[in-house]
């Protein structure tokens, strides 16, 4: 699904966010990518989405993969004064309004709400629009940088259930431990000096004594 070799990135002020990232993703992986520095995880997703160039290393997506990305900062997607129907229609090859409304309806936008201007949306409404866009694109790989931000509990639970049932590969970052535990079967922590990569629950990962020692080493090096 994805091969990464020697990937590294630094912040704008020259701080190493992560380095030495080597990993392979395979079918069935639902991975939480974690770091002490949230800038590291965002940079990681921006690179994999081809929005940012790594300082070193390379990566390659499998030829049969299609990726959709939910960024931490989605503000650039809502700069134009468009109705929600017209906003989502720009990402659809099928332009029929009923078809597009169907995807908005899955995210609880119905009736007159679909004519609301996207420039006046709340943070939660913007995330719901982005999730409608992802469903419309129908990818087999999802990149989700803090997808639960701004969502209410009902929306988080619906997203949780959807990702549990999702047949594709998921890479995501979240601060919601219950959300992570119910979805992820693999935990990857990226650090300035390498990664820790384990097939286990986040709860097991957080409590493992050997992993704690290794994390201390990687962040101190």
PDB file of C-alpha atoms in Angstrom:
ATOM      1  CA  UNK A   1       0.000   0.000   0.000  1.00  0.00           C
ATOM      2  CA  UNK A   2       2.768   2.438   0.968  1.00  0.00           C
ATOM      3  CA  UNK A   3       6.556   2.205   1.236  1.00  0.00           C
ATOM      4  CA  UNK A   4       8.523   4.876   3.109  1.00  0.00           C
ATOM      5  CA  UNK A   5      12.325   5.023   3.234  1.00  0.00           C
ATOM      6  CA  UNK A   6      14.444   7.383   5.326  1.00  0.00           C
ATOM      7  CA  UNK A   7      11.832  10.137   5.544  1.00  0.00           C
ATOM      8  CA  UNK A   8      12.697  13.247   7.559  1.00  0.00           C
ATOM      9  CA  UNK A   9      11.319  16.767   7.990  1.00  0.00           C
ATOM     10  CA  UNK A  10      12.189  19.938   9.881  1.00  0.00           C
ATOM     11  CA  UNK A  11      10.076  22.873  11.025  1.00  0.00           C
ATOM     12  CA  UNK A  12      10.355  26.371   9.563  1.00  0.00           C
ATOM     13  CA  UNK A  13      12.654  27.318  12.453  1.00  0.00           C
ATOM     14  CA  UNK A  14      14.997  24.391  11.747  1.00  0.00           C
ATOM     15  CA  UNK A  15      13.872  21.965  14.454  1.00  0.00           C
ATOM     16  CA  UNK A  16      13.895  18.292  13.435  1.00  0.00           C
ATOM     17  CA  UNK A  17      10.301  17.068  13.546  1.00  0.00           C
ATOM     18  CA  UNK A  18      11.044  13.475  12.595  1.00  0.00           C
ATOM     19  CA  UNK A  19      13.788  11.497  10.876  1.00  0.00           C
ATOM     20  CA  UNK A  20      14.627   7.959   9.852  1.00  0.00           C
ATOM     21  CA  UNK A  21      11.051   6.950   9.086  1.00  0.00           C
ATOM     22  CA  UNK A  22      11.090   3.541   7.395  1.00  0.00           C
ATOM     23  CA  UNK A  23       7.841   1.599   7.148  1.00  0.00           C
ATOM     24  CA  UNK A  24       5.516  -0.372   4.924  1.00  0.00           C
ATOM     25  CA  UNK A  25       1.737  -0.254   5.059  1.00  0.00           C
ATOM     26  CA  UNK A  26      -0.226  -3.322   4.084  1.00  0.00           C
ATOM     27  CA  UNK A  27      -3.875  -4.173   3.527  1.00  0.00           C
ATOM     28  CA  UNK A  28      -5.921  -3.992   6.727  1.00  0.00           C
ATOM     29  CA  UNK A  29      -3.667  -1.507   8.525  1.00  0.00           C
ATOM     30  CA  UNK A  30      -5.454   1.110  10.598  1.00  0.00           C
ATOM     31  CA  UNK A  31      -2.632   3.153  12.022  1.00  0.00           C
ATOM     32  CA  UNK A  32      -2.524   5.971  14.517  1.00  0.00           C
ATOM     33  CA  UNK A  33       0.545   8.118  13.841  1.00  0.00           C
ATOM     34  CA  UNK A  34       1.594   9.864  17.007  1.00  0.00           C
ATOM     35  CA  UNK A  35       4.322  12.285  18.158  1.00  0.00           C
ATOM     36  CA  UNK A  36       4.983  14.529  21.144  1.00  0.00           C
ATOM     37  CA  UNK A  37       5.098  17.427  18.666  1.00  0.00           C
ATOM     38  CA  UNK A  38       1.815  17.863  16.769  1.00  0.00           C
ATOM     39  CA  UNK A  39       3.739  19.699  14.043  1.00  0.00           C
ATOM     40  CA  UNK A  40       5.499  16.418  13.273  1.00  0.00           C
ATOM     41  CA  UNK A  41       2.315  14.491  12.559  1.00  0.00           C
ATOM     42  CA  UNK A  42       0.881  17.316  10.445  1.00  0.00           C
ATOM     43  CA  UNK A  43       4.126  17.541   8.437  1.00  0.00           C
ATOM     44  CA  UNK A  44       4.056  13.757   7.962  1.00  0.00           C
ATOM     45  CA  UNK A  45       0.539  13.872   6.485  1.00  0.00           C
ATOM     46  CA  UNK A  46       1.317  16.929   4.350  1.00  0.00           C
ATOM     47  CA  UNK A  47       4.257  15.032   2.821  1.00  0.00           C
ATOM     48  CA  UNK A  48       2.222  11.890   2.133  1.00  0.00           C
ATOM     49  CA  UNK A  49      -0.483  14.063   0.522  1.00  0.00           C
ATOM     50  CA  UNK A  50       2.172  15.631  -1.769  1.00  0.00           C
ATOM     51  CA  UNK A  51       1.638  19.084  -0.227  1.00  0.00           C
ATOM     52  CA  UNK A  52       5.085  19.308   1.368  1.00  0.00           C
ATOM     53  CA  UNK A  53       8.547  18.134   0.302  1.00  0.00           C
ATOM     54  CA  UNK A  54      10.524  16.041   2.812  1.00  0.00           C
ATOM     55  CA  UNK A  55      14.063  17.097   3.760  1.00  0.00           C
ATOM     56  CA  UNK A  56      15.280  13.576   3.075  1.00  0.00           C
ATOM     57  CA  UNK A  57      13.908  10.210   2.039  1.00  0.00           C
ATOM     58  CA  UNK A  58      11.213   9.034  -0.305  1.00  0.00           C
ATOM     59  CA  UNK A  59       7.861   7.295  -0.342  1.00  0.00           C
ATOM     60  CA  UNK A  60       5.741   5.492  -2.895  1.00  0.00           C
ATOM     61  CA  UNK A  61       2.051   4.680  -2.891  1.00  0.00           C
ATOM     62  CA  UNK A  62       0.886   1.390  -4.371  1.00  0.00           C
ATOM     63  CA  UNK A  63      -0.368   1.725  -7.950  1.00  0.00           C
ATOM     64  CA  UNK A  64      -3.875   0.570  -7.011  1.00  0.00           C
ATOM     65  CA  UNK A  65      -4.278   3.058  -4.156  1.00  0.00           C
ATOM     66  CA  UNK A  66      -6.348   6.236  -4.125  1.00  0.00           C
ATOM     67  CA  UNK A  67      -5.863   8.558  -1.172  1.00  0.00           C
ATOM     68  CA  UNK A  68      -8.075  11.199   0.408  1.00  0.00           C
ATOM     69  CA  UNK A  69      -6.731  13.627   3.000  1.00  0.00           C
ATOM     70  CA  UNK A  70      -8.388  15.470   5.869  1.00  0.00           C
ATOM     71  CA  UNK A  71      -5.870  18.135   6.974  1.00  0.00           C
ATOM     72  CA  UNK A  72      -5.629  19.663  10.430  1.00  0.00           C
ATOM     73  CA  UNK A  73      -6.157  23.122   8.911  1.00  0.00           C
ATOM     74  CA  UNK A  74      -8.951  23.040   6.331  1.00  0.00           C
ATOM     75  CA  UNK A  75      -9.473  26.810   6.037  1.00  0.00           C
ATOM     76  CA  UNK A  76      -8.091  27.042   2.483  1.00  0.00           C
ATOM     77  CA  UNK A  77     -10.916  24.796   1.249  1.00  0.00           C
ATOM     78  CA  UNK A  78     -13.571  27.315   2.308  1.00  0.00           C
ATOM     79  CA  UNK A  79     -12.215  30.605   0.956  1.00  0.00           C
ATOM     80  CA  UNK A  80     -14.724  30.903  -1.909  1.00  0.00           C
ATOM     81  CA  UNK A  81     -18.294  32.038  -1.305  1.00  0.00           C
ATOM     82  CA  UNK A  82     -20.113  28.913  -2.506  1.00  0.00           C
ATOM     83  CA  UNK A  83     -23.220  27.124  -1.306  1.00  0.00           C
ATOM     84  CA  UNK A  84     -22.539  23.715   0.240  1.00  0.00           C
ATOM     85  CA  UNK A  85     -23.967  21.988  -2.846  1.00  0.00           C
ATOM     86  CA  UNK A  86     -21.727  23.998  -5.183  1.00  0.00           C
ATOM     87  CA  UNK A  87     -18.762  23.553  -2.834  1.00  0.00           C
ATOM     88  CA  UNK A  88     -19.041  19.759  -2.900  1.00  0.00           C
ATOM     89  CA  UNK A  89     -19.981  19.669  -6.595  1.00  0.00           C
ATOM     90  CA  UNK A  90     -16.531  21.017  -7.525  1.00  0.00           C
ATOM     91  CA  UNK A  91     -15.008  17.756  -6.263  1.00  0.00           C
ATOM     92  CA  UNK A  92     -17.483  15.520  -8.088  1.00  0.00           C
ATOM     93  CA  UNK A  93     -17.403  14.186 -11.639  1.00  0.00           C
ATOM     94  CA  UNK A  94     -21.174  13.687 -11.326  1.00  0.00           C
ATOM     95  CA  UNK A  95     -22.643  17.218 -11.201  1.00  0.00           C
ATOM     96  CA  UNK A  96     -26.286  16.301 -10.571  1.00  0.00           C
ATOM     97  CA  UNK A  97     -27.510  18.204  -7.509  1.00  0.00           C
ATOM     98  CA  UNK A  98     -29.479  15.271  -6.087  1.00  0.00           C
ATOM     99  CA  UNK A  99     -26.366  13.092  -6.216  1.00  0.00           C
ATOM    100  CA  UNK A 100     -24.249  15.712  -4.430  1.00  0.00           C
ATOM    101  CA  UNK A 101     -26.965  16.403  -1.839  1.00  0.00           C
ATOM    102  CA  UNK A 102     -26.903  12.705  -0.951  1.00  0.00           C
ATOM    103  CA  UNK A 103     -23.330  12.976   0.339  1.00  0.00           C
ATOM    104  CA  UNK A 104     -24.146  16.140   2.283  1.00  0.00           C
ATOM    105  CA  UNK A 105     -27.145  14.327   3.755  1.00  0.00           C
ATOM    106  CA  UNK A 106     -24.882  11.614   5.146  1.00  0.00           C
ATOM    107  CA  UNK A 107     -23.219  14.349   7.195  1.00  0.00           C
ATOM    108  CA  UNK A 108     -26.607  15.673   8.361  1.00  0.00           C
ATOM    109  CA  UNK A 109     -26.869  18.627   5.964  1.00  0.00           C
ATOM    110  CA  UNK A 110     -30.414  18.599   4.621  1.00  0.00           C
ATOM    111  CA  UNK A 111     -33.003  20.905   3.056  1.00  0.00           C
ATOM    112  CA  UNK A 112     -32.113  24.585   3.095  1.00  0.00           C
ATOM    113  CA  UNK A 113     -28.849  23.854   4.927  1.00  0.00           C
ATOM    114  CA  UNK A 114     -27.342  22.633   1.653  1.00  0.00           C
ATOM    115  CA  UNK A 115     -27.668  26.210   0.298  1.00  0.00           C
ATOM    116  CA  UNK A 116     -25.743  27.682   3.227  1.00  0.00           C
ATOM    117  CA  UNK A 117     -22.598  29.566   2.223  1.00  0.00           C
ATOM    118  CA  UNK A 118     -19.421  27.699   3.099  1.00  0.00           C
ATOM    119  CA  UNK A 119     -17.723  30.934   4.245  1.00  0.00           C
ATOM    120  CA  UNK A 120     -19.952  31.118   7.343  1.00  0.00           C
ATOM    121  CA  UNK A 121     -19.607  27.523   8.552  1.00  0.00           C
ATOM    122  CA  UNK A 122     -18.594  26.591  12.090  1.00  0.00           C
ATOM    123  CA  UNK A 123     -15.514  24.451  12.701  1.00  0.00           C
ATOM    124  CA  UNK A 124     -17.636  21.329  13.121  1.00  0.00           C
ATOM    125  CA  UNK A 125     -19.622  22.019   9.947  1.00  0.00           C
ATOM    126  CA  UNK A 126     -16.387  22.412   7.978  1.00  0.00           C
ATOM    127  CA  UNK A 127     -15.145  19.034   9.211  1.00  0.00           C
ATOM    128  CA  UNK A 128     -18.481  17.454   8.247  1.00  0.00           C
ATOM    129  CA  UNK A 129     -18.147  18.982   4.763  1.00  0.00           C
ATOM    130  CA  UNK A 130     -14.623  17.588   4.461  1.00  0.00           C
ATOM    131  CA  UNK A 131     -15.905  14.157   5.470  1.00  0.00           C
ATOM    132  CA  UNK A 132     -18.624  14.441   2.780  1.00  0.00           C
ATOM    133  CA  UNK A 133     -15.841  15.185   0.293  1.00  0.00           C
ATOM    134  CA  UNK A 134     -13.901  12.100   1.409  1.00  0.00           C
ATOM    135  CA  UNK A 135     -16.954   9.863   1.003  1.00  0.00           C
ATOM    136  CA  UNK A 136     -17.597  11.330  -2.444  1.00  0.00           C
ATOM    137  CA  UNK A 137     -14.011  10.578  -3.510  1.00  0.00           C
ATOM    138  CA  UNK A 138     -14.418   6.949  -2.358  1.00  0.00           C
ATOM    139  CA  UNK A 139     -10.698   6.296  -1.679  1.00  0.00           C
ATOM    140  CA  UNK A 140      -9.119   3.077  -0.432  1.00  0.00           C
ATOM    141  CA  UNK A 141      -6.667   5.001   1.778  1.00  0.00           C
ATOM    142  CA  UNK A 142      -7.622   7.717   4.270  1.00  0.00           C
ATOM    143  CA  UNK A 143      -5.199  10.247   5.779  1.00  0.00           C
ATOM    144  CA  UNK A 144      -6.897  11.942   8.727  1.00  0.00           C
ATOM    145  CA  UNK A 145      -5.136  14.613  10.811  1.00  0.00           C
ATOM    146  CA  UNK A 146      -7.223  15.030  13.980  1.00  0.00           C
ATOM    147  CA  UNK A 147     -10.590  14.240  12.346  1.00  0.00           C
ATOM    148  CA  UNK A 148     -12.554  14.575  15.601  1.00  0.00           C
ATOM    149  CA  UNK A 149     -11.656  18.263  16.061  1.00  0.00           C
ATOM    150  CA  UNK A 150     -14.785  20.435  16.477  1.00  0.00           C
ATOM    151  CA  UNK A 151     -17.179  17.463  16.162  1.00  0.00           C
ATOM    152  CA  UNK A 152     -19.904  16.804  18.721  1.00  0.00           C
ATOM    153  CA  UNK A 153     -20.157  13.433  20.473  1.00  0.00           C
ATOM    154  CA  UNK A 154     -22.794  12.076  18.088  1.00  0.00           C
ATOM    155  CA  UNK A 155     -20.669  12.941  15.050  1.00  0.00           C
ATOM    156  CA  UNK A 156     -17.553  11.454  16.650  1.00  0.00           C
ATOM    157  CA  UNK A 157     -19.397   8.205  17.352  1.00  0.00           C
ATOM    158  CA  UNK A 158     -20.708   8.048  13.782  1.00  0.00           C
ATOM    159  CA  UNK A 159     -17.205   8.667  12.412  1.00  0.00           C
ATOM    160  CA  UNK A 160     -15.810   6.071  14.795  1.00  0.00           C
ATOM    161  CA  UNK A 161     -18.293   3.448  13.610  1.00  0.00           C
ATOM    162  CA  UNK A 162     -17.626   4.309   9.974  1.00  0.00           C
ATOM    163  CA  UNK A 163     -13.860   3.900  10.342  1.00  0.00           C
ATOM    164  CA  UNK A 164     -14.239   0.597  12.208  1.00  0.00           C
ATOM    165  CA  UNK A 165     -16.301  -0.733   9.268  1.00  0.00           C
ATOM    166  CA  UNK A 166     -14.116   0.888   6.575  1.00  0.00           C
ATOM    167  CA  UNK A 167     -12.453  -1.767   4.412  1.00  0.00           C
ATOM    168  CA  UNK A 168      -9.492   0.373   3.307  1.00  0.00           C
ATOM    169  CA  UNK A 169      -6.305   1.531   5.011  1.00  0.00           C
ATOM    170  CA  UNK A 170      -6.433   4.388   7.529  1.00  0.00           C
ATOM    171  CA  UNK A 171      -3.651   6.595   8.873  1.00  0.00           C
ATOM    172  CA  UNK A 172      -4.899   9.025  11.486  1.00  0.00           C
ATOM    173  CA  UNK A 173      -3.943  11.204  14.417  1.00  0.00           C
ATOM    174  CA  UNK A 174      -6.217  11.991  17.348  1.00  0.00           C
ATOM    175  CA  UNK A 175      -6.051  12.962  21.015  1.00  0.00           C
ATOM    176  CA  UNK A 176      -9.182  10.920  21.757  1.00  0.00           C
ATOM    177  CA  UNK A 177      -7.863   7.705  23.330  1.00  0.00           C
ATOM    178  CA  UNK A 178     -11.201   5.887  23.133  1.00  0.00           C
ATOM    179  CA  UNK A 179     -11.430   6.774  19.435  1.00  0.00           C
ATOM    180  CA  UNK A 180      -7.880   5.479  18.872  1.00  0.00           C
ATOM    181  CA  UNK A 181      -8.390   2.263  20.825  1.00  0.00           C
ATOM    182  CA  UNK A 182     -11.551   1.315  18.942  1.00  0.00           C
ATOM    183  CA  UNK A 183     -10.028   1.844  15.463  1.00  0.00           C
ATOM    184  CA  UNK A 184      -6.244   1.395  15.423  1.00  0.00           C
ATOM    185  CA  UNK A 185      -4.538  -1.994  15.137  1.00  0.00           C
ATOM    186  CA  UNK A 186      -1.086  -0.451  14.744  1.00  0.00           C
ATOM    187  CA  UNK A 187       0.669   2.385  16.582  1.00  0.00           C
ATOM    188  CA  UNK A 188       3.506   4.379  15.036  1.00  0.00           C
ATOM    189  CA  UNK A 189       5.278   7.090  17.012  1.00  0.00           C
ATOM    190  CA  UNK A 190       7.525   9.346  14.941  1.00  0.00           C
ATOM    191  CA  UNK A 191      10.367  11.118  16.762  1.00  0.00           C
ATOM    192  CA  UNK A 192      13.352  13.309  15.829  1.00  0.00           C
ATOM    193  CA  UNK A 193      15.532  10.169  15.946  1.00  0.00           C
ATOM    194  CA  UNK A 194      13.478   7.352  14.438  1.00  0.00           C
ATOM    195  CA  UNK A 195      10.174   5.608  14.978  1.00  0.00           C
ATOM    196  CA  UNK A 196       8.494   3.036  17.186  1.00  0.00           C
ATOM    197  CA  UNK A 197       6.167   0.783  15.222  1.00  0.00           C
ATOM    198  CA  UNK A 198       3.979  -1.795  16.984  1.00  0.00           C
ATOM    199  CA  UNK A 199       0.926  -3.878  16.138  1.00  0.00           C
ATOM    200  CA  UNK A 200      -0.994  -3.435  19.390  1.00  0.00           C
ATOM    201  CA  UNK A 201      -3.663  -1.276  20.967  1.00  0.00           C
ATOM    202  CA  UNK A 202      -2.832   2.273  22.013  1.00  0.00           C
ATOM    203  CA  UNK A 203      -3.537   1.323  25.623  1.00  0.00           C
ATOM    204  CA  UNK A 204      -0.935  -1.456  25.457  1.00  0.00           C
ATOM    205  CA  UNK A 205       1.507   0.870  23.689  1.00  0.00           C
ATOM    206  CA  UNK A 206       1.144   3.572  26.359  1.00  0.00           C
ATOM    207  CA  UNK A 207       1.674   1.148  29.242  1.00  0.00           C
ATOM    208  CA  UNK A 208       4.540  -0.982  27.856  1.00  0.00           C
ATOM    209  CA  UNK A 209       7.690  -0.427  29.961  1.00  0.00           C
ATOM    210  CA  UNK A 210      10.128  -1.258  27.154  1.00  0.00           C
ATOM    211  CA  UNK A 211       8.404   1.179  24.807  1.00  0.00           C
ATOM    212  CA  UNK A 212       8.585   3.907  27.453  1.00  0.00           C
ATOM    213  CA  UNK A 213      12.346   3.343  27.741  1.00  0.00           C
ATOM    214  CA  UNK A 214      12.773   3.418  23.973  1.00  0.00           C
ATOM    215  CA  UNK A 215      10.746   6.627  23.684  1.00  0.00           C
ATOM    216  CA  UNK A 216      12.911   8.278  26.327  1.00  0.00           C
ATOM    217  CA  UNK A 217      16.019   7.339  24.330  1.00  0.00           C
ATOM    218  CA  UNK A 218      14.680   8.583  21.003  1.00  0.00           C
ATOM    219  CA  UNK A 219      13.587  11.961  22.337  1.00  0.00           C
ATOM    220  CA  UNK A 220      16.857  12.538  24.251  1.00  0.00           C
ATOM    221  CA  UNK A 221      19.300  11.564  21.479  1.00  0.00           C
TER     222      UNK A 221
END
